[in-house]
Amino acid sequence: MTIFAIMAQHMDAVGQGLDYASMGASHAVHSLGAAAAGGHTGQATSDLIILAQNGAPAAPVPGGATADFADRVKNLAPEEQLGWLTTIGRHFIGMFQKGGEVFAGFVTGIIPTLIVLMTAFYAITEMVGEQRVHGLARAAGRIALTRYTVLPVLAMFFLTNPMAYTFGTFLEEKHKPAFYDSAVSFCHPITGLFPHANPGEYFVWGGVLVAIQQLEAAGKLPAGWHVNLAIWYFIVGLVVILLKGIVTEKITQILARREGVTL
């Protein structure tokens, strides 16, 4: 309750008092008229005495309404005194508190999983051997179809972001810009199935995942629907990076000819 609300209540009380006084005066006038007309002076006097007793004010309280008003203001909570300012502040900090809750969920949920995944795939890379992985990368970079699909996937899967871009060393200079465009565009589509590939930006997929799982829990989507979404995210990502790689390669060739640069 704000200070203005308390003042409004006091104004209402004053208005009610004036209404009672008006009713008492009206009753007294009617009683006097009846006494003058009928000659019942004693009865009219008795009625006036009763009205005076009923309308007599109560014993004065030290300080009166002012002291009562001051006491009620002192008893108000700070939130009630500040009103809408407190509401804005509470919702503002609440937004960050909610973010902290989400982060705490990541710390106890996805982050340990990411660490285990990264450790496992680094171990696989070491067991397979870097030379074999590099040989596969060279083979994948020979034609455009695999250069902008298989090679970015291998790079992100085995080396993760940002080390994945080092696979460009196996390509000719004229193919490196297009490969980088493909690889960097695949940083997010791969996180739906293999979050270890880009843990630093997992929030891109994680934000979508939280909303989808809440819809599944509410029965608005079938259970496990987020897995289908992750698969389609991966497939669409492959199509997009292939198109971007081909287009970027053509743009690189045009600019090289325009500038007279031999790649």
Short mmCIF file of C-alpha atoms in Angstrom, two decimals, residues 3 5 13-14 20 25-26 30 66 72 76 79 93 109 122 130 132 141 145 147 170 174 191 196 205 232 259:
data_model
loop_
_atom_site.label_atom_id
_atom_site.label_comp_id
_atom_site.label_asym_id
_atom_site.label_seq_id
_atom_site.Cartn_x
_atom_site.Cartn_y
_atom_site.Cartn_z
CA ILE A 3 1.25 6.70 0.90
CA ALA A 5 -3.55 4.98 -0.97
CA ALA A 13 -13.43 8.50 6.12
CA VAL A 14 -13.85 12.30 6.19
CA TYR A 20 -23.49 11.23 8.87
CA ALA A 25 -28.99 17.64 10.87
CA SER A 26 -31.79 16.59 8.54
CA HIS A 30 -37.69 17.12 10.72
CA THR A 66 -1.94 12.96 11.95
CA ARG A 72 0.97 3.80 9.28
CA LEU A 76 4.95 0.46 5.53
CA GLU A 79 8.59 -2.06 -1.28
CA ILE A 93 17.34 -8.41 -11.30
CA GLY A 109 24.31 -31.02 -16.93
CA TYR A 122 40.67 -36.50 -28.83
CA GLU A 130 47.18 -37.79 -37.09
CA ARG A 132 45.70 -41.06 -41.25
CA GLY A 141 39.72 -31.87 -50.51
CA LEU A 145 31.44 -31.98 -53.32
CA ARG A 147 35.73 -30.40 -50.07
CA PHE A 170 45.80 -29.41 -47.14
CA LYS A 174 42.32 -20.74 -54.18
CA THR A 191 26.27 -29.04 -32.07
CA HIS A 196 31.81 -31.29 -28.25
CA TRP A 205 21.50 -24.93 -29.83
CA TRP A 232 17.53 -32.17 -39.67
CA GLU A 259 43.06 -7.88 -58.97
#
